[in-house]
PDB file of C-alpha atoms in Angstrom:
ATOM      1  CA  MET H  71      65.945 -41.683 -49.758  1.00 50.00           C
ATOM      2  CA  THR H  72      64.277 -44.178 -47.684  1.00 54.00           C
ATOM      3  CA  ASP H  73      60.674 -44.286 -46.763  1.00 54.00           C
ATOM      4  CA  SER H  74      61.395 -43.161 -43.240  1.00 54.00           C
ATOM      5  CA  ASP H  75      63.274 -40.090 -44.544  1.00 51.00           C
ATOM      6  CA  LYS H  76      60.345 -39.237 -46.808  1.00 53.00           C
ATOM      7  CA  GLU H  77      57.964 -39.437 -43.877  1.00 55.00           C
ATOM      8  CA  THR H  78      60.219 -37.168 -41.812  1.00 54.00           C
ATOM      9  CA  ASN H  79      60.286 -34.660 -44.651  1.00 55.00           C
ATOM     10  CA  LYS H  80      56.484 -34.859 -44.900  1.00 55.00           C
ATOM     11  CA  LYS H  81      56.191 -34.231 -41.155  1.00 59.00           C
ATOM     12  CA  THR H  82      58.616 -31.335 -41.371  1.00 72.00           C
ATOM     13  CA  ALA H  83      56.843 -29.896 -44.406  1.00 68.00           C
ATOM     14  CA  ALA H  84      53.488 -30.235 -42.669  1.00 65.00           C
ATOM     15  CA  ALA H  85      54.837 -28.532 -39.560  1.00 69.00           C
ATOM     16  CA  THR H  86      56.361 -25.745 -41.627  1.00 77.00           C
ATOM     17  CA  THR H  87      53.135 -25.270 -43.543  1.00 74.00           C
ATOM     18  CA  ALA H  88      51.145 -25.197 -40.286  1.00 72.00           C
ATOM     19  CA  ALA H  89      53.576 -22.671 -38.777  1.00 72.00           C
ATOM     20  CA  LYS H  90      53.304 -20.459 -41.860  1.00 74.00           C
ATOM     21  CA  ALA H  91      49.541 -20.741 -41.782  1.00 72.00           C
ATOM     22  CA  ARG H  92      49.580 -19.687 -38.124  1.00 71.00           C
ATOM     23  CA  GLN H  93      51.872 -16.757 -38.877  1.00 73.00           C
ATOM     24  CA  ASN H  94      49.667 -15.656 -41.746  1.00 71.00           C
ATOM     25  CA  ALA H  95      46.577 -15.978 -39.567  1.00 68.00           C
ATOM     26  CA  ASP H  96      48.317 -14.012 -36.810  1.00 66.00           C
ATOM     27  CA  LYS H  97      49.295 -11.298 -39.280  1.00 70.00           C
ATOM     28  CA  ALA H  98      45.801 -11.164 -40.711  1.00 69.00           C
ATOM     29  CA  THR H  99      44.094 -11.035 -37.319  1.00 65.00           C
ATOM     30  CA  ALA H 100      46.668  -8.757 -35.597  1.00 67.00           C
ATOM     31  CA  PRO H 101      44.767  -5.503 -36.286  1.00 72.00           C
ATOM     32  CA  THR H 102      41.535  -7.112 -35.182  1.00 68.00           C
ATOM     33  CA  THR H 103      43.221  -8.439 -32.036  1.00 68.00           C
ATOM     34  CA  ARG H 104      44.639  -4.997 -31.214  1.00 72.00           C
ATOM     35  CA  THR H 105      41.227  -3.425 -31.810  1.00 72.00           C
ATOM     36  CA  ALA H 106      39.558  -6.047 -29.632  1.00 69.00           C
ATOM     37  CA  ARG H 107      42.112  -5.475 -26.847  1.00 73.00           C
ATOM     38  CA  ALA H 108      41.621  -1.700 -27.090  1.00 73.00           C
ATOM     39  CA  ALA H 109      37.864  -2.159 -27.005  1.00 69.00           C
ATOM     40  CA  ALA H 110      38.188  -4.438 -23.981  1.00 68.00           C
ATOM     41  CA  THR H 111      40.369  -1.844 -22.246  1.00 77.00           C
ATOM     42  CA  LYS H 112      37.876   0.913 -23.025  1.00 75.00           C
ATOM     43  CA  THR H 113      35.040  -1.282 -21.839  1.00 74.00           C
ATOM     44  CA  ASP H 114      36.906  -1.927 -18.584  1.00 73.00           C
ATOM     45  CA  GLU H 115      37.491   1.818 -18.151  1.00 77.00           C
ATOM     46  CA  ALA H 116      33.845   2.555 -18.878  1.00 72.00           C
ATOM     47  CA  ALA H 117      32.752  -0.104 -16.421  1.00 71.00           C
ATOM     48  CA  SER H 118      35.120   1.305 -13.815  1.00 73.00           C
ATOM     49  CA  THR H 119      33.801   4.829 -14.426  1.00 77.00           C
ATOM     50  CA  ALA H 120      30.221   3.597 -14.244  1.00 70.00           C
ATOM     51  CA  LYS H 121      30.989   1.767 -11.019  1.00 75.00           C
ATOM     52  CA  ALA H 122      32.581   4.901  -9.529  1.00 74.00           C
ATOM     53  CA  GLY H 123      29.579   6.965 -10.657  1.00 74.00           C
ATOM     54  CA  ALA H 124      27.184   4.470  -9.150  1.00 71.00           C
ATOM     55  CA  GLN H 125      29.188   4.533  -5.913  1.00 76.00           C
ATOM     56  CA  ARG H 126      29.067   8.350  -5.817  1.00 77.00           C
ATOM     57  CA  ALA H 127      25.335   8.255  -6.501  1.00 74.00           C
ATOM     58  CA  ALA H 128      24.872   5.698  -3.738  1.00 72.00           C
ATOM     59  CA  ASP H 129      26.952   7.840  -1.376  1.00 76.00           C
ATOM     60  CA  ALA H 130      24.909  10.925  -2.276  1.00 75.00           C
ATOM     61  CA  THR H 131      21.683   9.006  -1.745  1.00 76.00           C
ATOM     62  CA  SER H 132      22.968   7.711   1.578  1.00 74.00           C
ATOM     63  CA  THR H 133      23.969  11.236   2.618  1.00 79.00           C
ATOM     64  CA  ALA H 134      20.573  12.592   1.588  1.00 76.00           C
ATOM     65  CA  ALA H 135      18.808   9.835   3.508  1.00 76.00           C
ATOM     66  CA  HIS H 136      20.982  10.492   6.563  1.00 76.00           C
ATOM     67  CA  THR H 137      20.260  14.229   6.364  1.00 82.00           C
ATOM     68  CA  ALA H 138      16.545  13.561   6.011  1.00 79.00           C
ATOM     69  CA  ALA H 139      16.628  11.251   9.024  1.00 78.00           C
ATOM     70  CA  LYS H 140      18.427  13.919  11.063  1.00 81.00           C
ATOM     71  CA  SER H 141      15.869  16.526   9.996  1.00 81.00           C
ATOM     72  CA  VAL H 142      13.019  14.258  11.022  1.00 81.00           C
ATOM     73  CA  GLU H 143      14.660  13.664  14.417  1.00 84.00           C
ATOM     74  CA  VAL H 144      15.197  17.398  14.983  1.00 83.00           C
ATOM     75  CA  GLY H 145      11.580  18.062  14.009  1.00 82.00           C
ATOM     76  CA  ARG H 146      10.382  15.364  16.370  1.00 80.00           C
ATOM     77  CA  GLN H 147      12.409  16.815  19.241  1.00 83.00           C
ATOM     78  CA  ALA H 148      11.077  20.306  18.509  1.00 82.00           C
ATOM     79  CA  LEU H 149       7.535  18.964  18.512  1.00 79.00           C
ATOM     80  CA  VAL H 150       8.071  17.167  21.827  1.00 82.00           C
ATOM     81  CA  SER H 151       9.591  20.312  23.321  1.00 82.00           C
ATOM     82  CA  ALA H 152       6.758  22.510  22.040  1.00 82.00           C
ATOM     83  CA  SER H 153       4.099  20.137  23.299  1.00 82.00           C
ATOM     84  CA  GLY H 154       5.838  20.056  26.689  1.00 82.00           C
ATOM     85  CA  GLN H 155       5.794  23.855  26.818  1.00 84.00           C
ATOM     86  CA  VAL H 156       2.139  23.950  25.835  1.00 84.00           C
ATOM     87  CA  ALA H 157       1.333  21.398  28.524  1.00 85.00           C
ATOM     88  CA  ALA H 158       3.264  23.409  31.126  1.00 86.00           C
ATOM     89  CA  GLY H 159       1.441  26.591  30.076  1.00 86.00           C
ATOM     90  CA  ALA H 160      -1.917  24.832  30.272  1.00 87.00           C
ATOM     91  CA  LYS H 161      -1.080  23.486  33.720  1.00 87.00           C
ATOM     92  CA  THR H 162      -0.098  26.957  34.915  1.00 86.00           C
ATOM     93  CA  ALA H 163      -3.290  28.436  33.485  1.00 85.00           C
ATOM     94  CA  TRP H 164      -5.365  25.742  35.166  1.00 85.00           C
ATOM     95  CA  THR H 165      -3.612  26.369  38.480  1.00 84.00           C
ATOM     96  CA  VAL H 166      -4.313  30.108  38.198  1.00 80.00           C
ATOM     97  CA  ILE H 167      -7.948  29.483  37.356  1.00 84.00           C
ATOM     98  CA  SER H 168      -8.434  26.952  40.144  1.00 85.00           C
ATOM     99  CA  HIS H 169      -6.846  29.279  42.711  1.00 86.00           C
ATOM    100  CA  ARG H 170      -8.271  32.500  41.299  1.00 85.00           C
ATOM    101  CA  LYS H 171      -9.432  33.809  44.676  1.00 87.00           C
ATOM    102  CA  LEU H 172      -5.962  33.428  46.186  1.00 86.00           C
ATOM    103  CA  VAL H 173      -4.369  34.960  43.085  1.00 83.00           C
ATOM    104  CA  ALA H 174      -6.769  37.912  43.218  1.00 87.00           C
ATOM    105  CA  ALA H 175      -6.046  38.439  46.921  1.00 90.00           C
ATOM    106  CA  GLY H 176      -2.272  38.286  46.283  1.00 89.00           C
ATOM    107  CA  VAL H 177      -2.493  40.743  43.405  1.00 89.00           C
ATOM    108  CA  SER H 178      -4.593  43.197  45.412  1.00 91.00           C
ATOM    109  CA  ALA H 179      -2.237  42.924  48.419  1.00 92.00           C
ATOM    110  CA  GLY H 180       0.744  43.552  46.135  1.00 91.00           C
ATOM    111  CA  LEU H 181      -0.891  46.586  44.537  1.00 91.00           C
ATOM    112  CA  THR H 182      -1.807  47.957  47.956  1.00 92.00           C
ATOM    113  CA  ALA H 183       1.757  47.531  49.218  1.00 92.00           C
ATOM    114  CA  LEU H 184       3.132  49.135  46.045  1.00 90.00           C
ATOM    115  CA  GLY H 185       0.793  52.108  46.457  1.00 88.00           C
ATOM    116  CA  ALA H 186       1.726  52.547  50.119  1.00 87.00           C
ATOM    117  CA  VAL H 187       5.452  52.438  49.381  1.00 87.00           C
ATOM    118  CA  SER H 188       5.144  54.908  46.518  1.00 85.00           C
ATOM    119  CA  PHE H 189       3.028  57.258  48.697  1.00 84.00           C
ATOM    120  CA  ALA H 190       5.592  57.116  51.486  1.00 79.00           C
ATOM    121  CA  ALA H 191       8.443  57.718  49.053  1.00 77.00           C
ATOM    122  CA  GLY H 192       6.584  60.634  47.519  1.00 74.00           C
ATOM    123  CA  ARG H 193       5.871  62.168  50.897  1.00 66.00           C
ATOM    124  CA  ARG H 194       9.485  61.809  51.864  1.00 60.00           C
ATOM    125  CA  THR H 195      10.687  63.580  48.752  1.00 59.00           C
ATOM    126  CA  GLU H 196       8.152  66.412  49.163  1.00 61.00           C
ATOM    127  CA  ARG H 197       9.250  67.224  52.697  1.00 63.00           C
ATOM    128  CA  HIS H 198      11.243  70.380  52.993  1.00 67.00           C
ATOM    129  CA  THR H 199      14.507  70.149  54.742  1.00 71.00           C
ATOM    130  CA  GLN H 200      14.657  71.813  58.118  1.00 75.00           C
ATOM    131  CA  GLY H 201      17.591  73.146  60.004  1.00 77.00           C
ATOM    132  CA  PRO H 202      18.822  71.734  63.302  1.00 80.00           C
ATOM    133  CA  VAL H 203      17.125  74.380  65.496  1.00 83.00           C
ATOM    134  CA  THR H 204      13.767  73.928  63.775  1.00 80.00           C
ATOM    135  CA  ARG H 205      14.004  70.202  64.209  1.00 77.00           C
ATOM    136  CA  LEU H 206      14.967  70.622  67.848  1.00 81.00           C
ATOM    137  CA  THR H 207      12.014  72.886  68.589  1.00 84.00           C
ATOM    138  CA  GLY H 208       9.579  70.831  66.481  1.00 78.00           C
ATOM    139  CA  GLY H 209       9.149  73.523  63.863  1.00 74.00           C
ATOM    140  CA  ARG H 210       7.950  76.307  66.236  1.00 74.00           C
ATOM    141  CA  PHE H 211      10.774  78.622  65.438  1.00 65.00           C
TER     142      PHE H 211
END
């Protein structure tokens, strides 16, 4: 063999040895690689689950905040409405107090009219019915 053939054999032997070393390393690290891939997959799943949980928690917090804001707005509107009613009642009371003489006169006139109407209605119901001849003669016969 010539020197160039020997060098080719050395290169081929070195390549074969390197390939075998790689295969042996692959075989030796295969279980570790599978375990690492499985762990990475589980880590990805856990991260995805954690992200989904965080999103649900954020959604729940957002919903709670939105509900609280609505409640505050409803309470504010109720307070405004109540204060408006109180103000209207106070204004009415002040008007009654400032015009108390006119209110008293109106109440007394109303009570007087009510009494007169009830008296007239009572008198009308207490009247005895009369026949046509008695009415014609004015009750003399």
